[in-house]
Amino acid sequence: MRMKKIACGLLAMILTLPAALPVASYAGKFSDAAGHWSEFYISKAYNNRIITGYPDGRFKPDKAVSRAEFIIMVNKTFGLDRIDRGEFIDFKDVSYSSWYYNDISTAIAAGYAGGYNDNTFKPNSPITRQEAAVMLSRLIPEGKKKGNLKSFPDSKKIESWASDAMAKMNGKGYIGPYNDKMIHPADPLTRAQTAKILSEILDNEDIVTRKTVVDKDGTKLTTKTYVGNVVIDEDLEEGSVTIDNCIILGDLIIEGGGAGTITLNNTRVARAIVDKDDGSVRVVAKGNTIVGKLEASESCSLQSSGKDGLGFPDITIKGSSDVKLKGIFPSVKISGSRAGLTLESGEIKKLTVMSAGKHSDITLSGKSKIAEATVNAICYFHGQGTIAYLIANADGITYETKPDKMLVGLQVDRPESEGDEDVDVTFKPKNKDEDVKVSTKITITFNTSMKKAKGGEIGNSDIPNFVSLTMGSKTGTKVDFTATINSAKKIITVTPAEKLTKGTRYYVSLEDEALVNSGGNKNSGKSIYFTTEGEAPSATPPAVATPTLGNLSLTPSDAAVTASFTPNTAGTVYAMISTSSTAPAKDQIIAANKTAAANANTAGTVSFTGLNANTRYYVFAFLRNSSGSDSAIVSSDTTTTISEATLSGLTLVPSGTGGSSLLTGFSSATKIYNVQVPSGTTAVDVTAGTNTTTNVNAVITIHGTTGAALTGIPVAAFGTTSVVVRITADNKTAAEYVINVTVAP
């Protein structure tokens, strides 16, 4: 006998233990299932331990399934009941002691079920076909096609929130029409329909219950439902992984990967945890990807391509992590101290700095925006981006760009502009520390954001110009290192190129007044030392020092830049100049053919000429010693100046006399001349000259007329007549010379 209502279903659930609920009676044979259209599916679901019968031996196939029963069946189908992933829930109608509490908690944690706006779950209400479709659609990947809902006469009865889910489930063949050719979205889902849907899901979907570990570059996971955790292993190192059209109900744990990115495409993740110890990892959400919750414990870059902010709707940033964001982000919370958050582009709808998030740095780049920031701990906002509304509930909040609107709590100091305070700097290891690990990294931390004293943002390549690491003494052997500065421009991390020597004293020095904060306050020079662990080597190290260049400083003029340097050993300095900030390779620098021999600890220079005025130039240089060893490439940048256009000569004679010039003692640096002409003079002739080599495309104007000579300039018989001579030239500022002419009595 075929039932009139043949459904394709939604999420499944299993019945559990209370007296009023069905319990297993005997091996899958129910007195009311024989001959029912769903008998095959009931048997299959029973054998897979998804459903059970009632004590009286019946299955009651046409009975409606409650929301709680459906959740239990679904958890059984996907194996979620075997994994302790529940979280605390506080629905008004779901008590902690209720028989369905744990299963509903698990469904909420897995991200496929939710409650109503009145904070209820309605566990005992029948679940409708469209509600079931929404839940199930969050548990299985997209199919090759979606159903055409308009083909059903009652398609307009499908709620807007269920439309996509119904189309997906219909396209995959799990929910179809009744015999009347209608889809019946608001009808209760029956036990028979549930058995059919869940049995077909088990047959057709690839459900992975074990933990999945990804450790190979280029791995692609596609079209699977992962119930267990998916771990991007640290052995992946800087490799890339793509997860396409998958459902991850467990945790996505990211411990590896790099700038090559972890790409999530049309994928739903219940929770992601970014916990890569060494370096940053980039995670990109594309298409319809939703990561329900993300916790960042280490450095990472998150990018969401969706305009609706569904990629990463809920981000929590732990203490000391450094997180960069691009895209739209509905909610971001900072839950630990000294965290770093940079919004490189896009918008954070709501930022919350929790009371434990003290001393965190938030940087807003370019035109990025925070719609609302609730700040419950001392923290610092940097950058040119905007904060539309700042709610300040703590003292000590500073900003670089003033928020559009502020609400300040009672007995709380009003946030202030960043940079008013003096510059303070701390080092780690601390001064005079002992037993420091030979693998240590050195940090230099400023209390405010810093920039170069001569102007411009601090780049990683700039750091060796004002920070040095030496062995034995402040003037001892220089130690090669790489260095980075964080996005807030407050923390410099120095990483020695090799492990330090045991039992040895090292000095870290910061150059005086090399940096400045937004308030115009410069740093003071400071030097600390620390001693590494263990005993010093008994053998004396070779006297030949590793070549280092260091102290590269630039002196610009209008058409030239002079680069000055102080090498630590004899050799040859190779240098090149460019308008690009991109660092070249060493062979490119050598090919530029700017070289200078250098003696140890003796300053040298290299000059670059024929440059354009008022142009930013970047100089890259390195030292090669006599044994062929190279130093690291150092760089610096500067802007050429604009000099003044000049005259090379200027004469004045009374008109028609042909005599000698009455303007004597001409100098290109002197701009005003006083000349007296003979009695009766009514006009004068003025001639000007210039060096066209140094004044390219020069234009001379005399008394308002263009040209290098002008005759018959009228002069007053009484008083003073001023004749103005003006010169302009390419890449020069204009200059004016004034001749004040008086006629003798």
GROMACS .gro file of N, CA, C and O in nm, residues 370-375 381 386-394 396-410 412-418:
model
  152
  370ILE      N    1   3.532   5.077   1.151
  370ILE     CA    2   3.464   5.003   1.257
  370ILE      C    3   3.333   5.077   1.283
  370ILE      O    4   3.334   5.196   1.317
  371ALA      N    5   3.220   5.008   1.266
  371ALA     CA    6   3.091   5.074   1.287
  371ALA      C    7   3.068   5.104   1.434
  371ALA      O    8   3.022   5.213   1.469
  372GLU      N    9   3.100   5.008   1.520
  372GLU     CA   10   3.081   5.028   1.665
  372GLU      C   11   3.189   4.952   1.739
  372GLU      O   12   3.212   4.834   1.715
  373ALA      N   13   3.256   5.021   1.831
  373ALA     CA   14   3.361   4.958   1.913
  373ALA      C   15   3.326   4.978   2.060
  373ALA      O   16   3.312   5.092   2.106
  374THR      N   17   3.310   4.868   2.132
  374THR     CA   18   3.289   4.872   2.277
  374THR      C   19   3.419   4.829   2.342
  374THR      O   20   3.463   4.715   2.325
  375VAL      N   21   3.481   4.921   2.416
  375VAL     CA   22   3.617   4.898   2.467
  375VAL      C   23   3.612   4.895   2.619
  375VAL      O   24   3.582   4.996   2.684
  381PHE      N   25   4.421   5.260   1.935
  381PHE     CA   26   4.375   5.257   1.797
  381PHE      C   27   4.472   5.337   1.710
  381PHE      O   28   4.504   5.452   1.743
  386THR      N   29   3.841   5.482   1.011
  386THR     CA   30   3.748   5.553   1.097
  386THR      C   31   3.677   5.459   1.194
  386THR      O   32   3.654   5.341   1.166
  387ILE      N   33   3.640   5.516   1.308
  387ILE     CA   34   3.553   5.450   1.405
  387ILE      C   35   3.426   5.534   1.412
  387ILE      O   36   3.430   5.650   1.455
  388ALA      N   37   3.314   5.478   1.368
  388ALA     CA   38   3.191   5.555   1.366
  388ALA      C   39   3.140   5.583   1.507
  388ALA      O   40   3.091   5.693   1.536
  389TYR      N   41   3.151   5.485   1.598
  389TYR     CA   42   3.097   5.501   1.732
  389TYR      C   43   3.185   5.424   1.829
  389TYR      O   44   3.200   5.302   1.816
  390LEU      N   45   3.243   5.494   1.925
  390LEU     CA   46   3.331   5.433   2.025
  390LEU      C   47   3.264   5.444   2.162
  390LEU      O   48   3.231   5.554   2.207
  391ILE      N   49   3.244   5.329   2.227
  391ILE     CA   50   3.191   5.325   2.363
  391ILE      C   51   3.309   5.293   2.455
  391ILE      O   52   3.362   5.182   2.453
  392ALA      N   53   3.352   5.391   2.532
  392ALA     CA   54   3.473   5.378   2.614
  392ALA      C   55   3.433   5.346   2.758
  392ALA      O   56   3.370   5.428   2.826
  393ASN      N   57   3.472   5.228   2.804
  393ASN     CA   58   3.443   5.185   2.941
  393ASN      C   59   3.571   5.161   3.020
  393ASN      O   60   3.570   5.088   3.119
  394ALA      N   61   3.683   5.222   2.976
  394ALA     CA   62   3.810   5.203   3.045
  394ALA      C   63   3.898   5.326   3.024
  394ALA      O   64   3.883   5.399   2.926
  396GLY      N   65   4.270   5.518   2.961
  396GLY     CA   66   4.392   5.494   2.885
  396GLY      C   67   4.374   5.460   2.740
  396GLY      O   68   4.468   5.417   2.674
  397ILE      N   69   4.255   5.479   2.685
  397ILE     CA   70   4.232   5.450   2.543
  397ILE      C   71   4.286   5.565   2.459
  397ILE      O   72   4.259   5.682   2.488
  398THR      N   73   4.363   5.532   2.356
  398THR     CA   74   4.416   5.636   2.267
  398THR      C   75   4.379   5.605   2.123
  398THR      O   76   4.348   5.491   2.090
  399TYR      N   77   4.382   5.708   2.039
  399TYR     CA   78   4.349   5.692   1.898
  399TYR      C   79   4.438   5.783   1.815
  399TYR      O   80   4.487   5.886   1.862
  400GLU      N   81   4.460   5.741   1.691
  400GLU     CA   82   4.530   5.826   1.595
  400GLU      C   83   4.431   5.910   1.515
  400GLU      O   84   4.454   6.027   1.489
  401THR      N   85   4.320   5.848   1.474
  401THR     CA   86   4.211   5.919   1.406
  401THR      C   87   4.092   5.927   1.500
  401THR      O   88   4.042   5.825   1.545
  402LYS      N   89   4.047   6.047   1.528
  402LYS     CA   90   3.941   6.066   1.626
  402LYS      C   91   3.811   6.000   1.580
  402LYS      O   92   3.768   6.016   1.465
  403PRO      N   93   3.744   5.923   1.668
  403PRO     CA   94   3.616   5.861   1.632
  403PRO      C   95   3.510   5.966   1.597
  403PRO      O   96   3.512   6.078   1.650
  404ASP      N   97   3.416   5.929   1.510
  404ASP     CA   98   3.309   6.021   1.473
  404ASP      C   99   3.221   6.054   1.593
  404ASP      O  100   3.174   6.166   1.608
  405LYS      N  101   3.198   5.955   1.680
  405LYS     CA  102   3.112   5.975   1.796
  405LYS      C  103   3.165   5.890   1.910
  405LYS      O  104   3.210   5.778   1.889
  406MET      N  105   3.158   5.945   2.032
  406MET     CA  106   3.208   5.871   2.148
  406MET      C  107   3.106   5.879   2.262
  406MET      O  108   3.043   5.982   2.284
  407LEU      N  109   3.094   5.766   2.331
  407LEU     CA  110   3.019   5.761   2.456
  407LEU      C  111   3.116   5.713   2.563
  407LEU      O  112   3.170   5.603   2.554
  408VAL      N  113   3.137   5.798   2.666
  408VAL     CA  114   3.237   5.768   2.768
  408VAL      C  115   3.166   5.733   2.897
  408VAL      O  116   3.077   5.807   2.943
  409GLY      N  117   3.202   5.621   2.956
  409GLY     CA  118   3.139   5.575   3.079
  409GLY      C  119   3.168   5.666   3.196
  409GLY      O  120   3.264   5.747   3.196
  410LEU      N  121   3.085   5.654   3.300
  410LEU     CA  122   3.106   5.733   3.421
  410LEU      C  123   3.238   5.697   3.486
  410LEU      O  124   3.280   5.581   3.488
  412VAL      N  125   3.528   5.741   3.387
  412VAL     CA  126   3.626   5.691   3.290
  412VAL      C  127   3.687   5.810   3.217
  412VAL      O  128   3.616   5.903   3.176
  413ASP      N  129   3.820   5.811   3.203
  413ASP     CA  130   3.888   5.919   3.131
  413ASP      C  131   3.852   5.915   2.983
  413ASP      O  132   3.845   5.807   2.923
  414ARG      N  133   3.830   6.031   2.926
  414ARG     CA  134   3.797   6.039   2.784
  414ARG      C  135   3.917   5.995   2.700
  414ARG      O  136   4.031   6.032   2.730
  415PRO      N  137   3.896   5.912   2.597
  415PRO     CA  138   4.008   5.873   2.509
  415PRO      C  139   4.081   5.996   2.453
  415PRO      O  140   4.018   6.100   2.427
  416GLU      N  141   4.211   5.983   2.435
  416GLU     CA  142   4.294   6.094   2.390
  416GLU      C  143   4.368   6.059   2.262
  416GLU      O  144   4.384   5.942   2.227
  417SER      N  145   4.415   6.164   2.195
  417SER     CA  146   4.492   6.146   2.072
  417SER      C  147   4.624   6.078   2.102
  417SER      O  148   4.691   6.110   2.202
  418GLU      N  149   4.663   5.985   2.018
  418GLU     CA  150   4.787   5.910   2.036
  418GLU      C  151   4.909   5.999   2.012
  418GLU      O  152   4.906   6.088   1.928
   0.00000   0.00000   0.00000
